[in-house]
Coordinates of N, CA, C and O in Angstrom, one line a residue:
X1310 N 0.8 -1.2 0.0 CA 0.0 0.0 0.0 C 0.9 1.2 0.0 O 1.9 1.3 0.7
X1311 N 0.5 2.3 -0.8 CA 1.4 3.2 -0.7 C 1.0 4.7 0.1 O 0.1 5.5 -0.1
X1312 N 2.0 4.7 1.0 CA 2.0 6.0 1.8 C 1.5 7.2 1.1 O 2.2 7.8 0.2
X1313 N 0.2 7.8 1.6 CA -0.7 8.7 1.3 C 0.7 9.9 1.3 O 1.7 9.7 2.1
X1314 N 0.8 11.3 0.4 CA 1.4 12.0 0.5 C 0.5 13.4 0.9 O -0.7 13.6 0.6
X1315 N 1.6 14.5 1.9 CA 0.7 15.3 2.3 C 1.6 16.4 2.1 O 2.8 16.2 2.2
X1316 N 1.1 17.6 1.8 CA 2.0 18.6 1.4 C 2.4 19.1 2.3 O 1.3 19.6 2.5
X1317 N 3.4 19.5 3.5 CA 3.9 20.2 4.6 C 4.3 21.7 4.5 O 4.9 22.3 5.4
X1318 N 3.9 22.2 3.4 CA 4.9 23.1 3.8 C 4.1 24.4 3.7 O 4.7 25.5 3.4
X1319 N 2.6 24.3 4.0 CA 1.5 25.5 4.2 C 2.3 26.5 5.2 O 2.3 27.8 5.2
X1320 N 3.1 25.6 6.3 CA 3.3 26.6 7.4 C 4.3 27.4 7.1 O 4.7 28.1 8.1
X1321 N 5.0 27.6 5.9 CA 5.9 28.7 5.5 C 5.2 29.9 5.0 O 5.8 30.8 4.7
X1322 N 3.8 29.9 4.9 CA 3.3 30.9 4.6 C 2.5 32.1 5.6 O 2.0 33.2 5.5
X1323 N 2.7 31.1 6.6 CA 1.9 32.1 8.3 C 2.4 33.4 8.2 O 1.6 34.3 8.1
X1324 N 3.4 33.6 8.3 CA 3.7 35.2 8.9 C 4.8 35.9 7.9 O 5.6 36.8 8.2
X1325 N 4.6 35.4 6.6 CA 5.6 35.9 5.3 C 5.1 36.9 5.4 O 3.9 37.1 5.5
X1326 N 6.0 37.8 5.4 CA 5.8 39.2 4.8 C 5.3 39.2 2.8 O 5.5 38.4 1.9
X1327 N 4.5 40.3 3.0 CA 3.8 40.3 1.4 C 3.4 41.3 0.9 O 2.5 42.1 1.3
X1328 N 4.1 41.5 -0.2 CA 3.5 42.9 -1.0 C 2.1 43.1 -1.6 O 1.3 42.4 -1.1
X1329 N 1.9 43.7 -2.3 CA 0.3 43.8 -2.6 C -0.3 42.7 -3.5 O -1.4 42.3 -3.6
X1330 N 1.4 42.2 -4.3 CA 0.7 41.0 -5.1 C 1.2 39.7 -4.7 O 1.7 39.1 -5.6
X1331 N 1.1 39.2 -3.3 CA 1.4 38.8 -2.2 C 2.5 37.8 -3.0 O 2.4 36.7 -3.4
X1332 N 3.8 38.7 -3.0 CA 5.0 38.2 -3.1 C 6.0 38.8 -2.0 O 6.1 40.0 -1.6
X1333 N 6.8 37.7 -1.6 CA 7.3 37.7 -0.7 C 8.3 39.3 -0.7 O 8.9 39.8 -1.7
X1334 N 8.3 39.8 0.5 CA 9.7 41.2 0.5 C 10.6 41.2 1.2 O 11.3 42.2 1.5
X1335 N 10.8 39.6 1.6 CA 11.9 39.2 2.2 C 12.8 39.0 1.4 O 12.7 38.1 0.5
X1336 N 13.8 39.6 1.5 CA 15.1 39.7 0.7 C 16.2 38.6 1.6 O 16.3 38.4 2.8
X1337 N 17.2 37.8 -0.1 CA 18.2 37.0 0.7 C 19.3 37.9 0.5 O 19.3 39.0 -0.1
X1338 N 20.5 37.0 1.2 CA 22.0 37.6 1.1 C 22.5 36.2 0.2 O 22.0 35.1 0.2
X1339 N 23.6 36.7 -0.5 CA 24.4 36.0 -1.1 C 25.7 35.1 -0.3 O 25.7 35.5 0.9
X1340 N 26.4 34.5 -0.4 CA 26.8 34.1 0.8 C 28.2 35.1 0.1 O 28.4 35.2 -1.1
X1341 N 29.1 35.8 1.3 CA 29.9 36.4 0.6 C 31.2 35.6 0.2 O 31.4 34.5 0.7
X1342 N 31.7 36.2 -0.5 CA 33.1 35.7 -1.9 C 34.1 35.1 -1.3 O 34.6 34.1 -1.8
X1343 N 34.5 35.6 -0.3 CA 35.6 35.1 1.0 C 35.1 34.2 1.9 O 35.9 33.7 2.6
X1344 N 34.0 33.8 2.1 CA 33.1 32.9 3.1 C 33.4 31.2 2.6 O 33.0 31.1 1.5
X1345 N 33.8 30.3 3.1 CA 34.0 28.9 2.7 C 32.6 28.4 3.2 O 32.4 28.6 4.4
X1346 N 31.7 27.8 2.5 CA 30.2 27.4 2.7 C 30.4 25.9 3.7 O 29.4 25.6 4.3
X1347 N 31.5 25.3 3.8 CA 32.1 24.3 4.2 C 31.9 24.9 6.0 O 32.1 24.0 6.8
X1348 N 31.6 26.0 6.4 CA 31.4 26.7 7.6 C 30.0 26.8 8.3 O 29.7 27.0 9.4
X1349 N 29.1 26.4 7.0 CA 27.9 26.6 7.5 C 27.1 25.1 7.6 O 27.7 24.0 7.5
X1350 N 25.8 25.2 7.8 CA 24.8 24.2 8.0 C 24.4 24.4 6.1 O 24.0 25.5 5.9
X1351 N 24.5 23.8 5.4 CA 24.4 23.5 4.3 C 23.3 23.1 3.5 O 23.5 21.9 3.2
X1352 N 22.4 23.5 3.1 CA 21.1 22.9 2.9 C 20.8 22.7 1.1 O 21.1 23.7 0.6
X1353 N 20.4 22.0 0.5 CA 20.1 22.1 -0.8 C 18.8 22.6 -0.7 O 17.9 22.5 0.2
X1354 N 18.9 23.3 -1.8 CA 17.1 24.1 -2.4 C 16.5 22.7 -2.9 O 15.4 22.3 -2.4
X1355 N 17.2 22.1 -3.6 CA 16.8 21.2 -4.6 C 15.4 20.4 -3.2 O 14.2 20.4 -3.3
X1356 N 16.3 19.8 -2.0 CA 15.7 19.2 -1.1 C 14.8 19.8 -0.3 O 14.0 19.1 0.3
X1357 N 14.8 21.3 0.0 CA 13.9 21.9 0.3 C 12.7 22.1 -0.2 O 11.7 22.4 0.4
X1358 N 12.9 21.9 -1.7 CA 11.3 22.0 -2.8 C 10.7 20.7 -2.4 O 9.5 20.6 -2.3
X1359 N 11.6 19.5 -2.1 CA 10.8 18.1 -1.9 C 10.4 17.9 -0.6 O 9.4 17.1 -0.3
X1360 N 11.4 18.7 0.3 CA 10.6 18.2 1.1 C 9.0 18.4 1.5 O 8.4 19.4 1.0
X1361 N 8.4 17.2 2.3 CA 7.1 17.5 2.5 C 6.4 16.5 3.7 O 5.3 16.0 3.8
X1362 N 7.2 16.4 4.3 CA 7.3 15.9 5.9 C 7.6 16.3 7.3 O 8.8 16.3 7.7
X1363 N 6.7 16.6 8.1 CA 6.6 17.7 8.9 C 8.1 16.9 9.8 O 8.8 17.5 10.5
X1364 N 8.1 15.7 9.7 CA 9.4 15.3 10.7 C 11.1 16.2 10.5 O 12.0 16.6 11.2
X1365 N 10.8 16.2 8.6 CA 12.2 16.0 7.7 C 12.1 17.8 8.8 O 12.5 18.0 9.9
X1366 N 11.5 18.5 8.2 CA 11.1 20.1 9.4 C 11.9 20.2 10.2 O 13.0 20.7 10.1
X1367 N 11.5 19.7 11.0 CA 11.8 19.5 12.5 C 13.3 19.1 12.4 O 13.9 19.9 13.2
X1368 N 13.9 18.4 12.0 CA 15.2 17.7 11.5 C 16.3 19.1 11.1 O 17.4 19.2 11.5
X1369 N 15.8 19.6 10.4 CA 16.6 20.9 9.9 C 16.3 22.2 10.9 O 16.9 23.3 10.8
X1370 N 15.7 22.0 11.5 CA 14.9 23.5 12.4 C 15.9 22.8 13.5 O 16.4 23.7 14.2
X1371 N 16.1 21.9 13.7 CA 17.1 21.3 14.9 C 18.4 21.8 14.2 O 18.7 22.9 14.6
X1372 N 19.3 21.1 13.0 CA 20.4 21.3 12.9 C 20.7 22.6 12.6 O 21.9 22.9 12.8
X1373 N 19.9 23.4 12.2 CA 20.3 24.9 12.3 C 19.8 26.0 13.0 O 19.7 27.1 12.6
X1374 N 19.4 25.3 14.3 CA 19.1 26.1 15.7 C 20.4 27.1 16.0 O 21.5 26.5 16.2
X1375 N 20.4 28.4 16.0 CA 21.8 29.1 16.6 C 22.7 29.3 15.3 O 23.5 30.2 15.5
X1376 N 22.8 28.8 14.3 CA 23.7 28.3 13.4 C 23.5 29.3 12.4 O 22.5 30.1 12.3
X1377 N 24.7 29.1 11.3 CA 24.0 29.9 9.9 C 23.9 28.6 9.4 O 24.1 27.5 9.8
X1378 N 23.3 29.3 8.2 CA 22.4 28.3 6.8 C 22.9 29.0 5.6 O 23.1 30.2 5.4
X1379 N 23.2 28.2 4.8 CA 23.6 28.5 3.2 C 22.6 27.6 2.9 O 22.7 26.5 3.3
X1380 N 21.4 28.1 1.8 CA 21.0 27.2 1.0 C 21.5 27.3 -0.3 O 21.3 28.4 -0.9
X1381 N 22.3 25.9 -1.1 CA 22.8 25.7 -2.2 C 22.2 25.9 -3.3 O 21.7 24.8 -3.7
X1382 N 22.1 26.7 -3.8 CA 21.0 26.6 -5.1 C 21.2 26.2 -6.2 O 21.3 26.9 -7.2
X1383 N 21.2 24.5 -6.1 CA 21.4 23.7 -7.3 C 20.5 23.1 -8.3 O 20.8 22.1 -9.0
X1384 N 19.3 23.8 -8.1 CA 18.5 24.0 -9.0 C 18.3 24.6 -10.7 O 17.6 25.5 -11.1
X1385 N 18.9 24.1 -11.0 CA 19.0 24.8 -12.8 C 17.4 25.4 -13.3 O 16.3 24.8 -13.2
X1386 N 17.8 26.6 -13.8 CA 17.1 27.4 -14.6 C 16.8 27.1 -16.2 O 17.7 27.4 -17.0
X1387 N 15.5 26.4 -16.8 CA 15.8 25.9 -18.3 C 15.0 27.1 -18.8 O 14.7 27.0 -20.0
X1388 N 14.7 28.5 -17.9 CA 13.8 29.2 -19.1 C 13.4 30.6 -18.0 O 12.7 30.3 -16.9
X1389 N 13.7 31.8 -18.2 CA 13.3 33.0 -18.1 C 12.1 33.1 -17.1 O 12.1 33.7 -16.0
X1390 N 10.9 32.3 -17.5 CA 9.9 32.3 -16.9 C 9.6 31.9 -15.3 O 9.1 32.5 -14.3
X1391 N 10.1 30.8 -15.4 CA 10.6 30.2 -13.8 C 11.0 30.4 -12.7 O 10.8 29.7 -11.7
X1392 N 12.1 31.9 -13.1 CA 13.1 32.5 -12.1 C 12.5 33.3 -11.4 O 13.1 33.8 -10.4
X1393 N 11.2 33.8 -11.9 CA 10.2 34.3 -10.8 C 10.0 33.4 -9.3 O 10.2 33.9 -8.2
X1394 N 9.4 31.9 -9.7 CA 8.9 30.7 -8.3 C 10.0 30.6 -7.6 O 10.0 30.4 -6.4
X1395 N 11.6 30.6 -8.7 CA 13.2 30.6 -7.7 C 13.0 31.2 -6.8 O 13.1 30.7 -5.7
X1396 N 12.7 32.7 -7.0 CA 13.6 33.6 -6.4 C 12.1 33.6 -5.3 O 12.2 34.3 -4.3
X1397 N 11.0 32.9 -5.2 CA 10.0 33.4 -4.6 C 10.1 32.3 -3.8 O 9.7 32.5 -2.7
X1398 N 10.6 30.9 -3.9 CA 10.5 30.1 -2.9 C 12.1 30.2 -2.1 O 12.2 29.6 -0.9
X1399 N 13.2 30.8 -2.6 CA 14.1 31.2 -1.9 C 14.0 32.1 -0.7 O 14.7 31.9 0.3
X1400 N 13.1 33.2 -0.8 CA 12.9 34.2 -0.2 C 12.2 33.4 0.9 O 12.6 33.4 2.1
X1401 N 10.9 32.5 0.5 CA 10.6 31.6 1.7 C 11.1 31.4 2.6 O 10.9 31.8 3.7
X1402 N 12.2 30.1 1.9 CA 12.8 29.2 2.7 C 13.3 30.5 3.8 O 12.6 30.7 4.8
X1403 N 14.3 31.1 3.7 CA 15.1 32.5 3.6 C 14.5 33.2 5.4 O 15.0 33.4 6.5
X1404 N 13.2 33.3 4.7 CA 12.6 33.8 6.2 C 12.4 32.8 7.4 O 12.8 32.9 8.6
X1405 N 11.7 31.5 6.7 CA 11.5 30.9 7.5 C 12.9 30.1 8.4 O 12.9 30.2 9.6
X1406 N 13.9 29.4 7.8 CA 15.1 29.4 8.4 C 15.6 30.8 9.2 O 16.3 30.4 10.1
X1407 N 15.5 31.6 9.3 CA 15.9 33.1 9.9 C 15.5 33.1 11.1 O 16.1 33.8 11.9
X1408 N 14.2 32.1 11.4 CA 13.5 31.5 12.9 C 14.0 31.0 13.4 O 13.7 30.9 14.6
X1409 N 15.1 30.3 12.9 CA 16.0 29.5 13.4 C 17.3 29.3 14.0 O 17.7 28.7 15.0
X1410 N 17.8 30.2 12.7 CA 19.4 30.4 12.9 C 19.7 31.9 13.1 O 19.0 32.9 13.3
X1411 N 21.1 31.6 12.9 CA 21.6 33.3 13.1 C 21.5 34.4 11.5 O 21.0 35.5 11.4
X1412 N 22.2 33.4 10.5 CA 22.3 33.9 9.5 C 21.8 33.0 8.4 O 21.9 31.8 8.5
X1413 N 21.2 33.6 7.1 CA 20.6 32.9 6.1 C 21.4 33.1 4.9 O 21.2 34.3 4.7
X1414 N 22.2 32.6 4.0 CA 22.4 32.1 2.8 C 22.7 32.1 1.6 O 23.8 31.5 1.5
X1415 N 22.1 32.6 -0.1 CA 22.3 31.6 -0.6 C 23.6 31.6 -1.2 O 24.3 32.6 -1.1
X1416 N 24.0 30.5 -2.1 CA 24.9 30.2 -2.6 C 24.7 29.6 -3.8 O 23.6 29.0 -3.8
X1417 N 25.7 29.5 -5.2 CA 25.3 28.4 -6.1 C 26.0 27.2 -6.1 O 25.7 26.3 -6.8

């Protein structure tokens, strides 16, 4: 039988800040040029779009309690159009890790 799937990740949307055409106005940082990412708590975007399990949550809200976060953004771009939901589920992630840790992120 196969494990009913449930989408988890409504609760990144509670307390997002939002412009009039409710996109996010949370802005990321880039990780800077001298910074070795090998320093931080290290997260892929790629794994953040999939996740969708309130446990996997909890798992990462643990390891980067106090901590910084680089999310990797190894997500490839095949088309102009798309780089809108990038930059809009970045900003997400972005805020909601920010609950967490000290500093947020990204990197390619």
């Amino acid at each position: 039988m196969k494990k009913k799937r449930i989408f988890f990740q409504d609760f990144l949307f509670e307390d997002l800040p939002i412009d009039e055409q409710d996109y996010p106005t949370v802005d990321f940082k880039e990780l800077p040029e001298n910074e070795d990412a090998s320093d931080y708590v290290v997260v892929s975007f790629d794994r953040l779009l999939r996740m969708d399990d309130e446990k996997e949550w909890e798992e990462l809200f643990g390891q980067a309690k106090d901590k910084s976060v680089c999310i990797k953004d190894d997500v490839p771009m095949n088309n102009s159009e798309t780089e809108y939901y990038k930059t809009f589920y970045l900003r997400v992630y972005c805020h909601v890790l920010s609950r967490y840790c000290r500093n947020v992120y990204v990197t390619a």
